[in-house]
PDB file of C-alpha atoms in Angstrom:
ATOM      1  CA  SER A  30       0.000   0.000   0.000  1.00 47.00           C
ATOM      2  CA  GLN A  31       1.128   3.574  -0.634  1.00 52.00           C
ATOM      3  CA  GLN A  32       2.115   5.535   2.454  1.00 65.00           C
ATOM      4  CA  GLY A  33       2.845   8.811   0.726  1.00 71.00           C
ATOM      5  CA  GLU A  34       0.584  10.444  -1.818  1.00 82.00           C
ATOM      6  CA  GLU A  35       1.920  13.282  -3.927  1.00 84.00           C
ATOM      7  CA  ASP A  36      -0.172  16.132  -5.157  1.00 85.00           C
ATOM      8  CA  PRO A  37      -0.588  17.220  -7.895  1.00 91.00           C
ATOM      9  CA  GLN A  38      -0.081  14.169 -10.104  1.00 91.00           C
ATOM     10  CA  ALA A  39       1.251  16.438 -12.844  1.00 94.00           C
ATOM     11  CA  LEU A  40       2.493  20.009 -12.916  1.00 95.00           C
ATOM     12  CA  SER A  41       3.508  22.111 -15.914  1.00 96.00           C
ATOM     13  CA  ILE A  42       5.273  25.442 -15.454  1.00 96.00           C
ATOM     14  CA  GLN A  43       7.494  27.879 -17.336  1.00 97.00           C
ATOM     15  CA  GLU A  44      11.205  28.147 -16.787  1.00 97.00           C
ATOM     16  CA  GLY A  45      12.008  30.555 -13.983  1.00 97.00           C
ATOM     17  CA  GLU A  46       8.807  29.856 -12.080  1.00 97.00           C
ATOM     18  CA  ASN A  47       8.660  28.056  -8.761  1.00 97.00           C
ATOM     19  CA  ALA A  48       7.243  24.540  -8.480  1.00 97.00           C
ATOM     20  CA  THR A  49       5.551  23.237  -5.350  1.00 97.00           C
ATOM     21  CA  MET A  50       4.701  19.599  -4.788  1.00 96.00           C
ATOM     22  CA  ASN A  51       2.938  18.184  -1.776  1.00 96.00           C
ATOM     23  CA  CYS A  52       3.039  14.830  -0.041  1.00 95.00           C
ATOM     24  CA  SER A  53       0.625  13.442   2.512  1.00 94.00           C
ATOM     25  CA  TYR A  54       1.158  10.292   4.538  1.00 93.00           C
ATOM     26  CA  LYS A  55      -0.834   8.201   6.962  1.00 90.00           C
ATOM     27  CA  THR A  56       1.285   6.899   9.836  1.00 87.00           C
ATOM     28  CA  SER A  57       3.967   8.411  12.037  1.00 88.00           C
ATOM     29  CA  ILE A  58       7.404   8.578  10.472  1.00 88.00           C
ATOM     30  CA  ASN A  59      11.076   8.710  11.395  1.00 87.00           C
ATOM     31  CA  ASN A  60      11.948  10.717   8.318  1.00 90.00           C
ATOM     32  CA  LEU A  61      10.655  11.728   4.919  1.00 93.00           C
ATOM     33  CA  GLN A  62      12.728  11.837   1.775  1.00 94.00           C
ATOM     34  CA  TRP A  63      12.279  13.285  -1.692  1.00 96.00           C
ATOM     35  CA  TYR A  64      13.635  11.613  -4.801  1.00 96.00           C
ATOM     36  CA  ARG A  65      13.757  12.555  -8.445  1.00 97.00           C
ATOM     37  CA  GLN A  66      13.447  10.223 -11.428  1.00 95.00           C
ATOM     38  CA  ASN A  67      14.243  11.146 -14.998  1.00 93.00           C
ATOM     39  CA  SER A  68      12.126   9.262 -17.480  1.00 86.00           C
ATOM     40  CA  GLY A  69      12.438   5.506 -16.992  1.00 79.00           C
ATOM     41  CA  ARG A  70      15.681   5.708 -15.060  1.00 87.00           C
ATOM     42  CA  GLY A  71      16.842   5.202 -11.502  1.00 90.00           C
ATOM     43  CA  LEU A  72      15.860   7.478  -8.640  1.00 94.00           C
ATOM     44  CA  VAL A  73      18.183  10.111  -7.245  1.00 95.00           C
ATOM     45  CA  HIS A  74      17.970  11.225  -3.637  1.00 95.00           C
ATOM     46  CA  LEU A  75      17.305  14.948  -3.206  1.00 96.00           C
ATOM     47  CA  ILE A  76      16.777  15.656   0.464  1.00 96.00           C
ATOM     48  CA  LEU A  77      15.902  14.015   3.783  1.00 94.00           C
ATOM     49  CA  ILE A  78      13.984  15.683   6.585  1.00 95.00           C
ATOM     50  CA  ARG A  79      13.686  14.093  10.017  1.00 92.00           C
ATOM     51  CA  SER A  80      10.492  14.017  12.021  1.00 92.00           C
ATOM     52  CA  ASN A  81      11.845  16.604  14.482  1.00 94.00           C
ATOM     53  CA  GLU A  82      12.697  19.072  11.729  1.00 96.00           C
ATOM     54  CA  ARG A  83      10.276  21.535  10.182  1.00 97.00           C
ATOM     55  CA  GLU A  84      12.196  22.928   7.247  1.00 98.00           C
ATOM     56  CA  LYS A  85      15.306  22.115   5.291  1.00 97.00           C
ATOM     57  CA  HIS A  86      17.090  23.722   2.347  1.00 96.00           C
ATOM     58  CA  SER A  87      19.424  22.370  -0.286  1.00 95.00           C
ATOM     59  CA  GLY A  88      20.368  24.683  -3.138  1.00 96.00           C
ATOM     60  CA  ARG A  89      17.149  25.582  -4.956  1.00 97.00           C
ATOM     61  CA  LEU A  90      15.164  23.039  -2.941  1.00 97.00           C
ATOM     62  CA  ARG A  91      13.149  23.778   0.160  1.00 98.00           C
ATOM     63  CA  VAL A  92      11.324  21.049   2.035  1.00 98.00           C
ATOM     64  CA  THR A  93       8.860  21.535   4.862  1.00 98.00           C
ATOM     65  CA  LEU A  94       7.379  18.933   7.154  1.00 97.00           C
ATOM     66  CA  ASP A  95       4.237  19.268   9.255  1.00 97.00           C
ATOM     67  CA  THR A  96       3.900  16.134  11.365  1.00 95.00           C
ATOM     68  CA  SER A  97       0.610  17.310  12.873  1.00 95.00           C
ATOM     69  CA  LYS A  98      -0.923  17.357   9.394  1.00 95.00           C
ATOM     70  CA  LYS A  99       1.161  14.426   8.183  1.00 95.00           C
ATOM     71  CA  SER A 100       2.262  16.383   5.164  1.00 96.00           C
ATOM     72  CA  SER A 101       5.361  17.683   3.439  1.00 96.00           C
ATOM     73  CA  SER A 102       6.034  20.027   0.576  1.00 97.00           C
ATOM     74  CA  LEU A 103       8.905  20.335  -1.873  1.00 97.00           C
ATOM     75  CA  LEU A 104       9.563  23.720  -3.408  1.00 98.00           C
ATOM     76  CA  ILE A 105      11.888  24.110  -6.378  1.00 98.00           C
ATOM     77  CA  THR A 106      12.731  27.737  -6.967  1.00 97.00           C
ATOM     78  CA  ALA A 107      13.707  29.322 -10.297  1.00 97.00           C
ATOM     79  CA  SER A 108      12.973  26.115 -12.185  1.00 97.00           C
ATOM     80  CA  ARG A 109      14.937  25.042 -15.243  1.00 97.00           C
ATOM     81  CA  ALA A 110      14.043  22.802 -18.167  1.00 96.00           C
ATOM     82  CA  ALA A 111      16.488  20.270 -16.712  1.00 96.00           C
ATOM     83  CA  ASP A 112      14.247  19.976 -13.621  1.00 97.00           C
ATOM     84  CA  THR A 113      11.699  18.133 -15.774  1.00 97.00           C
ATOM     85  CA  ALA A 114      11.272  14.770 -14.041  1.00 97.00           C
ATOM     86  CA  SER A 115       9.037  12.815 -11.689  1.00 95.00           C
ATOM     87  CA  TYR A 116       9.369  13.633  -8.007  1.00 96.00           C
ATOM     88  CA  PHE A 117       8.577  11.109  -5.291  1.00 95.00           C
ATOM     89  CA  CYS A 118       8.239  11.402  -1.569  1.00 95.00           C
ATOM     90  CA  ALA A 119       9.206   8.408   0.530  1.00 93.00           C
ATOM     91  CA  THR A 120       8.520   7.778   4.181  1.00 91.00           C
ATOM     92  CA  ASP A 121      10.438   5.733   6.705  1.00 83.00           C
ATOM     93  CA  SER A 122       8.101   4.529   9.424  1.00 76.00           C
ATOM     94  CA  GLY A 123      10.768   2.566  11.237  1.00 69.00           C
ATOM     95  CA  SER A 124       8.909  -0.703  11.046  1.00 60.00           C
ATOM     96  CA  ASN A 125      11.335  -3.321   9.778  1.00 61.00           C
ATOM     97  CA  TYR A 126      12.855  -0.431   7.906  1.00 63.00           C
ATOM     98  CA  LYS A 127      11.635   0.136   4.399  1.00 74.00           C
ATOM     99  CA  LEU A 128      10.994   3.265   2.447  1.00 85.00           C
ATOM    100  CA  THR A 129       7.448   3.536   1.133  1.00 87.00           C
ATOM    101  CA  PHE A 130       7.049   5.658  -1.959  1.00 90.00           C
ATOM    102  CA  GLY A 131       4.142   7.626  -3.330  1.00 87.00           C
ATOM    103  CA  LYS A 132       3.122   7.575  -6.983  1.00 89.00           C
ATOM    104  CA  GLY A 133       4.998  10.757  -7.776  1.00 92.00           C
ATOM    105  CA  THR A 134       4.421  14.154  -9.327  1.00 94.00           C
ATOM    106  CA  LEU A 135       5.406  14.599 -12.961  1.00 95.00           C
ATOM    107  CA  LEU A 136       6.933  18.059 -13.318  1.00 97.00           C
ATOM    108  CA  THR A 137       7.342  19.571 -16.764  1.00 97.00           C
ATOM    109  CA  VAL A 138       9.315  22.790 -17.049  1.00 97.00           C
ATOM    110  CA  ASN A 139       8.788  24.471 -20.396  1.00 96.00           C
ATOM    111  CA  PRO A 140      11.668  26.531 -21.810  1.00 92.00           C
TER     112      PRO A 140
ATOM    113  CA  GLU B  17      33.466   4.960  -6.965  1.00 68.00           C
ATOM    114  CA  ALA B  18      30.977   2.773  -8.794  1.00 82.00           C
ATOM    115  CA  GLY B  19      27.299   3.256  -8.057  1.00 94.00           C
ATOM    116  CA  VAL B  20      24.648   0.562  -7.872  1.00 97.00           C
ATOM    117  CA  THR B  21      24.774  -1.564 -10.985  1.00 97.00           C
ATOM    118  CA  GLN B  22      21.973  -3.703 -12.346  1.00 98.00           C
ATOM    119  CA  SER B  23      21.854  -6.284 -15.101  1.00 97.00           C
ATOM    120  CA  PRO B  24      20.456  -6.896 -17.560  1.00 97.00           C
ATOM    121  CA  THR B  25      19.225  -3.491 -18.673  1.00 97.00           C
ATOM    122  CA  HIS B  26      16.405  -5.024 -20.650  1.00 97.00           C
ATOM    123  CA  LEU B  27      14.921  -8.497 -20.565  1.00 97.00           C
ATOM    124  CA  ILE B  28      12.151  -9.974 -22.686  1.00 98.00           C
ATOM    125  CA  LYS B  29      10.430 -13.169 -21.587  1.00 98.00           C
ATOM    126  CA  THR B  30       7.238 -15.021 -22.337  1.00 98.00           C
ATOM    127  CA  ARG B  31       4.509 -15.971 -19.911  1.00 98.00           C
ATOM    128  CA  GLY B  32       5.428 -18.883 -17.662  1.00 98.00           C
ATOM    129  CA  GLN B  33       9.174 -18.392 -17.980  1.00 98.00           C
ATOM    130  CA  GLN B  34      11.544 -17.366 -15.222  1.00 98.00           C
ATOM    131  CA  ALA B  35      13.513 -14.131 -14.999  1.00 98.00           C
ATOM    132  CA  THR B  36      16.645 -13.434 -12.982  1.00 98.00           C
ATOM    133  CA  LEU B  37      17.778  -9.903 -12.283  1.00 98.00           C
ATOM    134  CA  ARG B  38      21.053  -8.959 -10.634  1.00 98.00           C
ATOM    135  CA  CYS B  39      22.262  -6.082  -8.529  1.00 98.00           C
ATOM    136  CA  SER B  40      25.633  -4.995  -7.170  1.00 98.00           C
ATOM    137  CA  PRO B  41      25.451  -2.474  -4.338  1.00 96.00           C
ATOM    138  CA  ILE B  42      27.813   0.367  -3.632  1.00 95.00           C
ATOM    139  CA  SER B  43      30.994  -0.815  -1.942  1.00 94.00           C
ATOM    140  CA  GLY B  44      30.503  -0.827   1.831  1.00 90.00           C
ATOM    141  CA  HIS B  45      26.712  -1.045   1.648  1.00 92.00           C
ATOM    142  CA  THR B  46      25.250  -4.176   3.179  1.00 92.00           C
ATOM    143  CA  SER B  47      21.548  -3.553   2.555  1.00 92.00           C
ATOM    144  CA  VAL B  48      19.920  -4.171  -0.791  1.00 94.00           C
ATOM    145  CA  TYR B  49      16.315  -3.319  -1.658  1.00 94.00           C
ATOM    146  CA  TRP B  50      14.199  -4.307  -4.630  1.00 96.00           C
ATOM    147  CA  TYR B  51      11.291  -2.270  -5.919  1.00 95.00           C
ATOM    148  CA  GLN B  52       8.887  -2.849  -8.789  1.00 96.00           C
ATOM    149  CA  GLN B  53       7.740   0.133 -10.817  1.00 95.00           C
ATOM    150  CA  ALA B  54       4.880  -0.815 -13.079  1.00 92.00           C
ATOM    151  CA  LEU B  55       3.282   1.772 -15.320  1.00 85.00           C
ATOM    152  CA  GLY B  56       1.036   4.076 -13.327  1.00 75.00           C
ATOM    153  CA  LEU B  57       1.567   2.272 -10.015  1.00 77.00           C
ATOM    154  CA  GLY B  58       4.550   4.042  -8.517  1.00 84.00           C
ATOM    155  CA  LEU B  59       7.247   2.114  -6.688  1.00 91.00           C
ATOM    156  CA  GLN B  60       6.133  -1.012  -4.868  1.00 92.00           C
ATOM    157  CA  PHE B  61       8.461  -2.447  -2.234  1.00 92.00           C
ATOM    158  CA  LEU B  62       9.457  -6.029  -3.005  1.00 95.00           C
ATOM    159  CA  LEU B  63      12.304  -7.215  -0.776  1.00 94.00           C
ATOM    160  CA  TRP B  64      14.988  -6.019   1.620  1.00 92.00           C
ATOM    161  CA  TYR B  65      18.188  -7.964   2.284  1.00 92.00           C
ATOM    162  CA  ASP B  66      20.824  -7.163   4.833  1.00 90.00           C
ATOM    163  CA  GLU B  67      23.911  -9.181   5.766  1.00 90.00           C
ATOM    164  CA  GLY B  68      22.677 -12.058   3.635  1.00 92.00           C
ATOM    165  CA  GLU B  69      19.277 -12.315   5.303  1.00 92.00           C
ATOM    166  CA  GLU B  70      15.823 -11.383   4.054  1.00 93.00           C
ATOM    167  CA  ARG B  71      14.672  -8.668   6.482  1.00 90.00           C
ATOM    168  CA  ASN B  72      11.367  -7.603   5.010  1.00 89.00           C
ATOM    169  CA  ARG B  73       9.085  -8.510   2.175  1.00 92.00           C
ATOM    170  CA  GLY B  74       6.378  -6.568   0.383  1.00 91.00           C
ATOM    171  CA  ASN B  75       2.948  -7.764  -0.628  1.00 91.00           C
ATOM    172  CA  PHE B  76       4.026  -9.945  -3.544  1.00 95.00           C
ATOM    173  CA  PRO B  77       3.361 -13.639  -4.224  1.00 96.00           C
ATOM    174  CA  PRO B  78       6.026 -16.270  -3.383  1.00 96.00           C
ATOM    175  CA  ARG B  79       7.033 -16.571  -7.020  1.00 97.00           C
ATOM    176  CA  PHE B  80       8.997 -13.380  -6.370  1.00 98.00           C
ATOM    177  CA  SER B  81      12.090 -14.420  -4.479  1.00 97.00           C
ATOM    178  CA  GLY B  82      15.696 -13.484  -4.148  1.00 96.00           C
ATOM    179  CA  ARG B  83      18.870 -13.797  -2.226  1.00 97.00           C
ATOM    180  CA  GLN B  84      21.896 -11.874  -1.152  1.00 97.00           C
ATOM    181  CA  PHE B  85      25.377 -13.243  -1.606  1.00 97.00           C
ATOM    182  CA  PRO B  86      28.367 -12.970   0.775  1.00 96.00           C
ATOM    183  CA  ASN B  87      29.710 -10.061  -1.295  1.00 95.00           C
ATOM    184  CA  TYR B  88      26.326  -8.310  -0.701  1.00 96.00           C
ATOM    185  CA  SER B  89      25.270  -8.503  -4.336  1.00 97.00           C
ATOM    186  CA  SER B  90      21.727  -9.673  -4.851  1.00 98.00           C
ATOM    187  CA  GLU B  91      19.555 -11.566  -7.244  1.00 98.00           C
ATOM    188  CA  LEU B  92      15.807 -11.257  -7.815  1.00 98.00           C
ATOM    189  CA  ASN B  93      14.015 -14.228  -9.318  1.00 98.00           C
ATOM    190  CA  VAL B  94      10.538 -14.119 -10.744  1.00 98.00           C
ATOM    191  CA  ASN B  95       9.034 -17.500 -11.545  1.00 97.00           C
ATOM    192  CA  ALA B  96       6.000 -18.342 -13.667  1.00 98.00           C
ATOM    193  CA  LEU B  97       6.019 -14.933 -15.290  1.00 98.00           C
ATOM    194  CA  GLU B  98       2.704 -13.196 -15.869  1.00 97.00           C
ATOM    195  CA  LEU B  99       1.940 -10.305 -18.204  1.00 97.00           C
ATOM    196  CA  GLU B 100       1.470  -7.934 -15.260  1.00 95.00           C
ATOM    197  CA  ASP B 101       5.042  -8.595 -14.131  1.00 97.00           C
ATOM    198  CA  SER B 102       6.171  -6.295 -16.933  1.00 97.00           C
ATOM    199  CA  ALA B 103       7.798  -3.396 -15.131  1.00 97.00           C
ATOM    200  CA  LEU B 104      10.995  -1.572 -14.299  1.00 96.00           C
ATOM    201  CA  TYR B 105      12.725  -3.381 -11.427  1.00 98.00           C
ATOM    202  CA  LEU B 106      14.849  -1.065  -9.347  1.00 97.00           C
ATOM    203  CA  CYS B 107      17.548  -2.104  -6.943  1.00 97.00           C
ATOM    204  CA  ALA B 108      18.851   0.208  -4.252  1.00 95.00           C
ATOM    205  CA  SER B 109      21.509  -0.072  -1.571  1.00 94.00           C
ATOM    206  CA  SER B 110      22.254   1.624   1.703  1.00 90.00           C
ATOM    207  CA  LEU B 111      24.369   1.257   4.801  1.00 84.00           C
ATOM    208  CA  GLY B 112      23.318  -1.571   7.050  1.00 70.00           C
ATOM    209  CA  GLN B 113      20.262  -2.491   9.008  1.00 65.00           C
ATOM    210  CA  GLY B 114      18.697   0.340  10.929  1.00 56.00           C
ATOM    211  CA  SER B 115      20.181   3.001   8.695  1.00 62.00           C
ATOM    212  CA  THR B 116      17.542   5.574   7.941  1.00 61.00           C
ATOM    213  CA  GLY B 117      19.537   7.440   5.387  1.00 76.00           C
ATOM    214  CA  GLU B 118      19.129   7.726   1.677  1.00 87.00           C
ATOM    215  CA  LEU B 119      18.844   4.888  -0.763  1.00 91.00           C
ATOM    216  CA  PHE B 120      21.121   4.769  -3.765  1.00 93.00           C
ATOM    217  CA  PHE B 121      19.356   3.411  -6.818  1.00 95.00           C
ATOM    218  CA  GLY B 122      20.579   1.628  -9.899  1.00 97.00           C
ATOM    219  CA  GLU B 123      19.241   2.434 -13.358  1.00 96.00           C
ATOM    220  CA  GLY B 124      16.865  -0.522 -13.287  1.00 96.00           C
ATOM    221  CA  SER B 125      16.136  -3.612 -15.303  1.00 97.00           C
ATOM    222  CA  ARG B 126      13.159  -3.367 -17.601  1.00 97.00           C
ATOM    223  CA  LEU B 127      11.331  -6.676 -17.829  1.00 98.00           C
ATOM    224  CA  THR B 128       8.835  -7.211 -20.609  1.00 97.00           C
ATOM    225  CA  VAL B 129       6.618 -10.281 -20.485  1.00 98.00           C
ATOM    226  CA  LEU B 130       4.950 -11.249 -23.759  1.00 96.00           C
TER     227      LEU B 130
END
């Protein structure tokens, strides 16, 4: 079963705009991670936020976590055409450790 | 340093056959994970191996099995292939059991069942 659910399923923006993707989950977590996948390829880790953190930055990425609402958001600022990819959130609930992934948000950045 | 490597890149089989997929983790990583990514279904957790033992298994039938070798490489076997087994199979590795850090993924093996 899916733990995380990304929203929206697809997002299309112009280069230079900001892109915001959301993730909701159901059970308590140890941490939440965001990954990126270029078409049909392997996933690349972007950022990890622990359950006791509220916000984290990495370059043009900003992740927030609201454990009371069981939700997270990923913001990509000043997007580029090269940011076109699918973005997945993944939750670690600490139970026999496994990462559970959502279905992803397909981001298209138009030049 | 080499990343996670998977082979074969592509594999075509017919219904009822068996498929074997292989994965070599990053040097020093003892945990290997297998995920299935079928079209439109996101990533589904299949198996987790650590130190040669199966630690966790996803909601898949027993015809999905695997093992981890002493050098921490891993093999995923799918018996009695069905059409719906067509998917991208992703392997990932991480530091050992209990690590809650990032997973490092390979480029995947695309299995097509005809």
